Amino acid sequence: MKDTMVELEKFDNMQVIKKDRENQRVKRELEQCKIEHKATLPPPTVPPRRCGLGQMVNVVGPRTYSITVYSTSYPYGAWGRDAKPAPGDENKYWLVMLTSSNVYGHYVRQYSTLSTLLLGIGPKDTYISSSNPTTNTIQGPNMVMYANVLYYNCYNTYSVCQFNMTTRAISTVALPSDTGYNNKFPFAHLGTTYSYTDMDFVTDESGVYVIYATTSNFGNVIISKVETSNPPVLGQTWKTSLYKMTATNTFMVCGVLYATRYLDKETEQIFYSYDTKTKEERYDLKINIKKMQTNIEFLNYDPRDHLLYVYSDAYIVTYELIFQ
């Protein structure tokens, strides 16, 4: 009988300890929920001395939503404006379709205005090469134009290509040798991966950056400034804790990198930021983008008009960023 009582006491004590641990766990989870629910911290504030835009608080639109002259033939592509145009080229728009296997492109199409782009009138094509794909042609949908030069992932390498639209000269600069390419660290979500998006190129008020991941940084996002000399060189570099394959796209505003994720067929969400000045990382941003198509293959910020330029399942779309 005595042994039974001892055993019962031990059992009761264990139950009390287990219950106490469970209560502590629930309490911790409740506190975490309160913190996430309150989310009182605003998105990273951009000091006036840097851009004067204030903090990004919303994305509205779409402002533009159209199919191109290619209809739905090419679900992967990119488009936008030159972030630093030559005098007289301020109104030009560029468009690149990945015409081979939804992965490779070899020419850039330009239009004099947005209206001519939407109507498909008077395009000017500039060829990187007559064949596709081949050395130094475009691989993947992520690219930007800056000062009449297209920056993109060179075919089948871990290098940045710089294509001069006037001279058609190509220069390159290699990223670290363990940089992911050929679908090693693409943008992705649980339902899919976005083919050959290992490298992303973004523009902001200060120039061009390349976004990528390396095995030595565990597949996490790395940001490198691309100095737009000829040939280009890699400038300052920042390492983040954001695993690249949990994001669907990135863009940069005033030195702050933002990343998006797939919520559902109707909504993409800006959830993450990294401030290159303060090195502050945030995972609690919840700025939604209303999608017109299921997937966003390309997204970039234009510092001239504060619009996001999006290529989404063969449609070209723009959204306006709201600051306060």
CSV table of C-alpha atoms in Angstrom, one decimal:
chain,number,residue,atom,x,y,z
A,1,MET,CA,0.0,0.0,0.0
A,2,LYS,CA,2.9,2.3,0.9
A,3,ASP,CA,4.6,1.7,-2.4
A,4,THR,CA,1.4,2.4,-4.2
A,5,MET,CA,1.0,5.8,-2.4
A,6,VAL,CA,4.6,6.7,-3.3
A,7,GLU,CA,4.0,5.8,-6.9
A,8,LEU,CA,0.8,7.9,-6.9
A,9,GLU,CA,2.7,10.9,-5.4
A,10,LYS,CA,5.4,10.5,-8.1
A,11,PHE,CA,2.7,10.4,-10.8
A,12,ASP,CA,0.9,13.5,-9.4
A,13,ASN,CA,4.2,15.4,-9.2
A,14,MET,CA,5.0,14.5,-12.8
A,15,GLN,CA,1.6,15.6,-13.9
A,16,VAL,CA,2.0,18.9,-12.1
A,17,ILE,CA,5.4,19.4,-13.7
A,18,LYS,CA,4.0,18.5,-17.2
A,19,LYS,CA,1.1,20.9,-16.7
A,20,ASP,CA,3.3,23.7,-15.6
A,21,ARG,CA,5.5,23.2,-18.6
A,22,GLU,CA,2.5,23.2,-20.9
A,23,ASN,CA,1.2,26.4,-19.2
A,24,GLN,CA,4.6,28.0,-19.8
A,25,ARG,CA,4.6,27.0,-23.4
A,26,VAL,CA,1.1,28.3,-24.0
A,27,LYS,CA,2.0,31.6,-22.2
A,28,ARG,CA,5.1,32.0,-24.5
A,29,GLU,CA,3.0,31.4,-27.6
A,30,LEU,CA,0.3,33.8,-26.4
A,31,GLU,CA,3.0,36.5,-25.9
A,32,GLN,CA,4.4,35.8,-29.3
A,33,CYS,CA,0.9,36.1,-30.9
A,34,LYS,CA,0.4,39.4,-29.1
A,35,ILE,CA,3.7,40.7,-30.5
A,36,GLU,CA,2.8,39.7,-34.0
A,37,HIS,CA,-0.8,40.9,-33.7
A,38,LYS,CA,0.3,44.3,-32.5
A,39,ALA,CA,3.0,44.8,-35.1
A,40,THR,CA,3.4,48.3,-33.9
A,41,LEU,CA,6.7,48.8,-35.5
A,42,PRO,CA,6.4,50.5,-38.9
A,43,PRO,CA,8.4,49.4,-41.9
A,44,PRO,CA,12.0,50.7,-42.0
A,45,THR,CA,12.0,54.4,-42.2
A,46,VAL,CA,14.1,56.0,-44.9
A,47,PRO,CA,15.9,59.1,-43.4
A,48,PRO,CA,15.3,62.2,-45.5
A,49,ARG,CA,19.0,62.6,-46.2
A,50,ARG,CA,18.9,59.4,-48.2
A,51,CYS,CA,15.8,59.7,-50.4
A,52,GLY,CA,13.2,61.8,-48.6
A,53,LEU,CA,10.4,59.3,-49.4
A,54,GLY,CA,9.6,58.4,-45.8
A,55,GLN,CA,8.5,54.8,-45.1
A,56,MET,CA,6.7,52.5,-47.5
A,57,VAL,CA,3.2,51.8,-46.2
A,58,ASN,CA,1.2,50.4,-49.1
A,59,VAL,CA,1.2,49.1,-52.7
A,60,VAL,CA,-1.8,50.2,-54.8
A,61,GLY,CA,-2.9,49.3,-58.3
A,62,PRO,CA,-2.5,47.9,-60.8
A,63,ARG,CA,-1.9,51.1,-62.6
A,64,THR,CA,-1.1,49.3,-65.9
A,65,TYR,CA,-2.4,45.9,-66.8
A,66,SER,CA,-2.0,44.6,-70.4
A,67,ILE,CA,-1.0,41.6,-72.5
A,68,THR,CA,1.9,42.3,-75.0
A,69,VAL,CA,1.9,41.8,-78.7
A,70,TYR,CA,3.2,38.3,-78.0
A,71,SER,CA,-0.1,37.4,-76.3
A,72,THR,CA,0.4,34.5,-73.8
A,73,SER,CA,3.2,32.8,-75.8
A,74,TYR,CA,5.9,33.7,-73.3
A,75,PRO,CA,5.0,33.5,-69.6
A,76,TYR,CA,8.6,34.5,-68.6
A,77,GLY,CA,9.9,37.9,-69.4
A,78,ALA,CA,10.8,41.4,-68.1
A,79,TRP,CA,10.0,45.0,-68.9
A,80,GLY,CA,10.5,48.5,-67.6
A,81,ARG,CA,12.2,51.8,-68.1
A,82,ASP,CA,15.9,52.8,-68.0
A,83,ALA,CA,16.5,53.9,-64.4
A,84,LYS,CA,19.1,56.5,-65.6
A,85,PRO,CA,18.2,57.3,-69.1
A,86,ALA,CA,20.2,59.5,-71.6
A,87,PRO,CA,18.7,62.9,-72.4
A,88,GLY,CA,15.8,62.3,-74.9
A,89,ASP,CA,15.3,58.7,-73.8
A,90,GLU,CA,13.2,59.4,-70.7
A,91,ASN,CA,10.0,58.0,-72.1
A,92,LYS,CA,11.4,54.8,-73.6
A,93,TYR,CA,10.3,51.4,-72.4
A,94,TRP,CA,12.1,48.1,-72.9
A,95,LEU,CA,10.7,44.5,-73.1
A,96,VAL,CA,12.5,41.2,-73.0
A,97,MET,CA,10.8,37.9,-73.7
A,98,LEU,CA,12.4,34.5,-72.8
A,99,THR,CA,11.7,33.0,-76.2
A,100,SER,CA,13.6,29.8,-75.7
A,101,SER,CA,12.3,27.2,-73.2
A,102,ASN,CA,10.9,30.1,-71.0
A,103,VAL,CA,14.5,30.5,-69.8
A,104,TYR,CA,16.7,32.2,-72.5
A,105,GLY,CA,16.5,35.5,-74.4
A,106,HIS,CA,18.8,37.1,-77.0
A,107,TYR,CA,17.3,40.5,-77.9
A,108,VAL,CA,15.9,43.6,-76.3
A,109,ARG,CA,12.8,45.2,-77.7
A,110,GLN,CA,12.3,49.0,-77.1
A,111,TYR,CA,9.4,51.3,-77.6
A,112,SER,CA,9.3,55.1,-77.7
A,113,THR,CA,6.4,55.4,-75.2
A,114,LEU,CA,4.1,53.3,-73.0
A,115,SER,CA,1.3,53.7,-75.5
A,116,THR,CA,3.4,52.3,-78.4
A,117,LEU,CA,4.4,49.4,-76.2
A,118,LEU,CA,0.8,48.6,-75.3
A,119,LEU,CA,-0.2,48.9,-78.9
A,120,GLY,CA,2.9,47.1,-80.3
A,121,ILE,CA,3.7,50.0,-82.6
A,122,GLY,CA,7.2,50.8,-83.9
A,123,PRO,CA,9.4,48.4,-81.9
A,124,LYS,CA,13.2,48.5,-82.2
A,125,ASP,CA,15.0,45.2,-81.6
A,126,THR,CA,18.6,45.1,-80.4
A,127,TYR,CA,20.2,41.7,-80.6
A,128,ILE,CA,22.8,40.4,-78.2
A,129,SER,CA,23.4,37.4,-80.4
A,130,SER,CA,21.8,35.8,-83.5
A,131,SER,CA,21.4,32.5,-81.7
A,132,ASN,CA,19.7,31.6,-78.5
A,133,PRO,CA,21.0,30.5,-76.1
A,134,THR,CA,24.8,31.0,-76.5
A,135,THR,CA,27.7,32.7,-74.7
A,136,ASN,CA,26.6,35.8,-72.8
A,137,THR,CA,22.9,35.7,-73.8
A,138,ILE,CA,20.2,36.3,-71.2
A,139,GLN,CA,19.4,33.5,-68.7
A,140,GLY,CA,16.4,33.9,-66.5
A,141,PRO,CA,13.8,36.7,-66.3
A,142,ASN,CA,15.6,39.0,-63.8
A,143,MET,CA,17.3,42.0,-65.5
A,144,VAL,CA,17.4,45.8,-65.3
A,145,MET,CA,18.4,48.6,-67.6
A,146,TYR,CA,20.6,51.4,-66.3
A,147,ALA,CA,22.3,54.2,-68.4
A,148,ASN,CA,21.5,52.4,-71.6
A,149,VAL,CA,23.0,49.2,-70.4
A,150,LEU,CA,21.2,45.9,-69.7
A,151,TYR,CA,22.4,43.9,-66.6
A,152,TYR,CA,21.5,40.2,-66.4
A,153,ASN,CA,22.7,36.6,-65.6
A,154,CYS,CA,25.0,35.5,-68.4
A,155,TYR,CA,24.0,32.2,-70.0
A,156,ASN,CA,25.2,29.1,-68.0
A,157,THR,CA,27.6,30.9,-65.7
A,158,TYR,CA,27.6,32.6,-62.2
A,159,SER,CA,28.5,35.9,-63.9
A,160,VAL,CA,26.8,39.3,-64.3
A,161,CYS,CA,26.6,40.4,-68.0
A,162,GLN,CA,26.6,44.1,-69.0
A,163,PHE,CA,25.2,44.7,-72.5
A,164,ASN,CA,25.6,48.1,-74.0
A,165,MET,CA,22.5,48.9,-76.0
A,166,THR,CA,24.4,51.3,-78.3
A,167,THR,CA,27.7,49.6,-79.1
A,168,ARG,CA,26.3,46.0,-78.4
A,169,ALA,CA,29.5,45.4,-76.4
A,170,ILE,CA,29.3,42.8,-73.6
A,171,SER,CA,31.4,42.9,-70.4
A,172,THR,CA,31.1,40.5,-67.5
A,173,VAL,CA,32.0,40.2,-63.8
A,174,ALA,CA,32.0,36.9,-61.9
A,175,LEU,CA,30.2,36.4,-58.6
A,176,PRO,CA,31.8,34.1,-56.0
A,177,SER,CA,32.5,30.7,-57.3
A,178,ASP,CA,29.9,29.0,-55.0
A,179,THR,CA,27.1,31.3,-56.2
A,180,GLY,CA,24.0,29.4,-57.1
A,181,TYR,CA,23.0,29.3,-60.8
A,182,ASN,CA,21.2,27.0,-63.2
A,183,ASN,CA,18.3,26.6,-60.7
A,184,LYS,CA,20.4,25.9,-57.6
A,185,PHE,CA,18.9,28.8,-55.5
A,186,PRO,CA,15.9,30.1,-57.5
A,187,PHE,CA,13.0,32.1,-56.1
A,188,ALA,CA,10.3,29.7,-55.0
A,189,HIS,CA,7.3,28.9,-52.8
A,190,LEU,CA,5.7,25.6,-51.7
A,191,GLY,CA,3.8,25.2,-54.9
A,192,THR,CA,6.6,25.9,-57.4
A,193,THR,CA,10.0,27.2,-58.2
A,194,TYR,CA,10.6,30.1,-60.7
A,195,SER,CA,13.0,28.7,-63.2
A,196,TYR,CA,16.5,30.2,-63.5
A,197,THR,CA,15.9,33.0,-61.0
A,198,ASP,CA,19.1,32.4,-59.1
A,199,MET,CA,20.2,35.9,-59.7
A,200,ASP,CA,18.0,39.0,-59.3
A,201,PHE,CA,18.9,42.5,-60.5
A,202,VAL,CA,17.4,45.6,-58.9
A,203,THR,CA,17.7,49.3,-59.3
A,204,ASP,CA,17.2,52.1,-56.7
A,205,GLU,CA,18.1,55.7,-56.3
A,206,SER,CA,21.8,54.9,-56.1
A,207,GLY,CA,22.3,52.4,-58.9
A,208,VAL,CA,22.3,48.7,-59.6
A,209,TYR,CA,22.5,45.7,-57.3
A,210,VAL,CA,22.6,41.9,-57.8
A,211,ILE,CA,20.8,39.6,-55.4
A,212,TYR,CA,22.0,36.0,-55.2
A,213,ALA,CA,22.9,33.2,-52.8
A,214,THR,CA,25.9,31.0,-52.1
A,215,THR,CA,26.5,27.7,-50.5
A,216,SER,CA,28.9,29.2,-48.0
A,217,ASN,CA,26.1,31.5,-46.9
A,218,PHE,CA,23.8,28.5,-46.6
A,219,GLY,CA,21.6,29.6,-49.5
A,220,ASN,CA,20.7,32.9,-47.9
A,221,VAL,CA,20.4,36.1,-49.8
A,222,ILE,CA,23.5,38.2,-50.5
A,223,ILE,CA,23.3,41.8,-51.9
A,224,SER,CA,26.1,43.2,-53.9
A,225,LYS,CA,26.3,46.7,-55.4
A,226,VAL,CA,27.3,46.6,-59.1
A,227,GLU,CA,29.6,49.4,-60.0
A,228,THR,CA,28.4,50.4,-63.5
A,229,SER,CA,31.9,51.0,-64.9
A,230,ASN,CA,33.1,49.2,-68.0
A,231,PRO,CA,33.8,46.4,-67.2
A,232,PRO,CA,31.5,46.3,-64.2
A,233,VAL,CA,32.9,45.5,-60.8
A,234,LEU,CA,31.3,44.3,-57.6
A,235,GLY,CA,31.2,46.9,-54.8
A,236,GLN,CA,30.0,46.7,-51.3
A,237,THR,CA,28.3,43.4,-50.2
A,238,TRP,CA,25.8,42.6,-47.5
A,239,LYS,CA,24.9,39.1,-46.2
A,240,THR,CA,21.4,38.4,-44.9
A,241,SER,CA,19.7,35.6,-43.0
A,242,LEU,CA,16.8,35.3,-45.6
A,243,TYR,CA,16.8,31.9,-47.2
A,244,LYS,CA,16.4,32.8,-50.9
A,245,MET,CA,14.0,29.9,-51.8
A,246,THR,CA,11.4,31.2,-49.3
A,247,ALA,CA,11.0,34.4,-51.3
A,248,THR,CA,9.4,34.9,-54.7
A,249,ASN,CA,11.1,38.2,-55.7
A,250,THR,CA,13.1,41.2,-54.4
A,251,PHE,CA,13.4,44.9,-55.1
A,252,MET,CA,15.3,47.8,-53.6
A,253,VAL,CA,14.1,51.3,-52.5
A,254,CYS,CA,16.6,53.8,-51.1
A,255,GLY,CA,19.1,51.2,-50.0
A,256,VAL,CA,16.4,49.0,-48.4
A,257,LEU,CA,15.9,45.5,-49.9
A,258,TYR,CA,12.4,44.1,-49.8
A,259,ALA,CA,11.4,40.5,-50.5
A,260,THR,CA,8.0,39.1,-51.5
A,261,ARG,CA,6.3,35.8,-50.8
A,262,TYR,CA,3.4,33.9,-52.4
A,263,LEU,CA,0.2,34.0,-50.2
A,264,ASP,CA,-2.3,32.7,-52.7
A,265,LYS,CA,-3.4,33.1,-56.3
A,266,GLU,CA,-4.7,36.6,-55.7
A,267,THR,CA,-2.1,38.0,-53.3
A,268,GLU,CA,1.7,38.4,-53.1
A,269,GLN,CA,3.1,39.9,-49.8
A,270,ILE,CA,6.1,42.1,-49.1
A,271,PHE,CA,7.2,40.4,-45.8
A,272,TYR,CA,10.9,41.1,-45.4
A,273,SER,CA,13.3,44.0,-45.5
A,274,TYR,CA,17.0,44.5,-45.1
A,275,ASP,CA,18.4,48.0,-44.6
A,276,THR,CA,21.9,48.2,-46.1
A,277,LYS,CA,22.7,51.3,-44.0
A,278,THR,CA,21.8,50.0,-40.6
A,279,LYS,CA,21.9,46.3,-41.4
A,280,GLU,CA,18.5,45.9,-39.7
A,281,GLU,CA,16.5,42.9,-40.9
A,282,ARG,CA,12.7,42.6,-40.5
A,283,TYR,CA,10.4,39.6,-41.2
A,284,ASP,CA,7.2,41.2,-40.0
A,285,LEU,CA,6.2,43.4,-42.9
A,286,LYS,CA,2.7,42.6,-44.2
A,287,ILE,CA,2.2,44.8,-47.3
A,288,ASN,CA,0.0,43.0,-49.8
A,289,ILE,CA,0.1,43.2,-53.6
A,290,LYS,CA,-3.1,42.4,-55.4
A,291,LYS,CA,-2.2,40.1,-58.3
A,292,MET,CA,-4.0,39.9,-61.7
A,293,GLN,CA,-2.3,36.6,-62.6
A,294,THR,CA,-1.1,33.7,-60.4
A,295,ASN,CA,2.6,34.2,-60.7
A,296,ILE,CA,5.0,37.1,-60.7
A,297,GLU,CA,8.1,36.2,-62.7
A,298,PHE,CA,9.8,39.6,-62.6
A,299,LEU,CA,9.5,42.6,-60.3
A,300,ASN,CA,11.6,45.8,-60.1
A,301,TYR,CA,11.3,49.3,-58.6
A,302,ASP,CA,11.8,52.4,-60.8
A,303,PRO,CA,13.3,55.2,-58.7
A,304,ARG,CA,12.1,57.8,-61.3
A,305,ASP,CA,8.3,57.2,-60.9
A,306,HIS,CA,8.2,55.1,-57.7
A,307,LEU,CA,6.4,52.3,-59.6
A,308,LEU,CA,6.9,48.5,-59.4
A,309,TYR,CA,7.2,47.0,-62.9
A,310,VAL,CA,5.9,43.5,-62.9
A,311,TYR,CA,5.9,40.7,-65.5
A,312,SER,CA,3.2,38.2,-64.5
A,313,ASP,CA,2.3,35.2,-66.6
A,314,ALA,CA,2.8,37.1,-69.9
A,315,TYR,CA,1.1,40.2,-68.7
A,316,ILE,CA,2.9,43.5,-68.0
A,317,VAL,CA,1.7,45.3,-64.8
A,318,THR,CA,2.7,48.3,-62.7
A,319,TYR,CA,1.9,49.2,-59.1
A,320,GLU,CA,2.4,52.4,-57.2
A,321,LEU,CA,4.4,52.4,-54.0
A,322,ILE,CA,2.9,54.7,-51.3
A,323,PHE,CA,5.2,56.4,-48.8
A,324,GLN,CA,4.4,58.5,-45.7
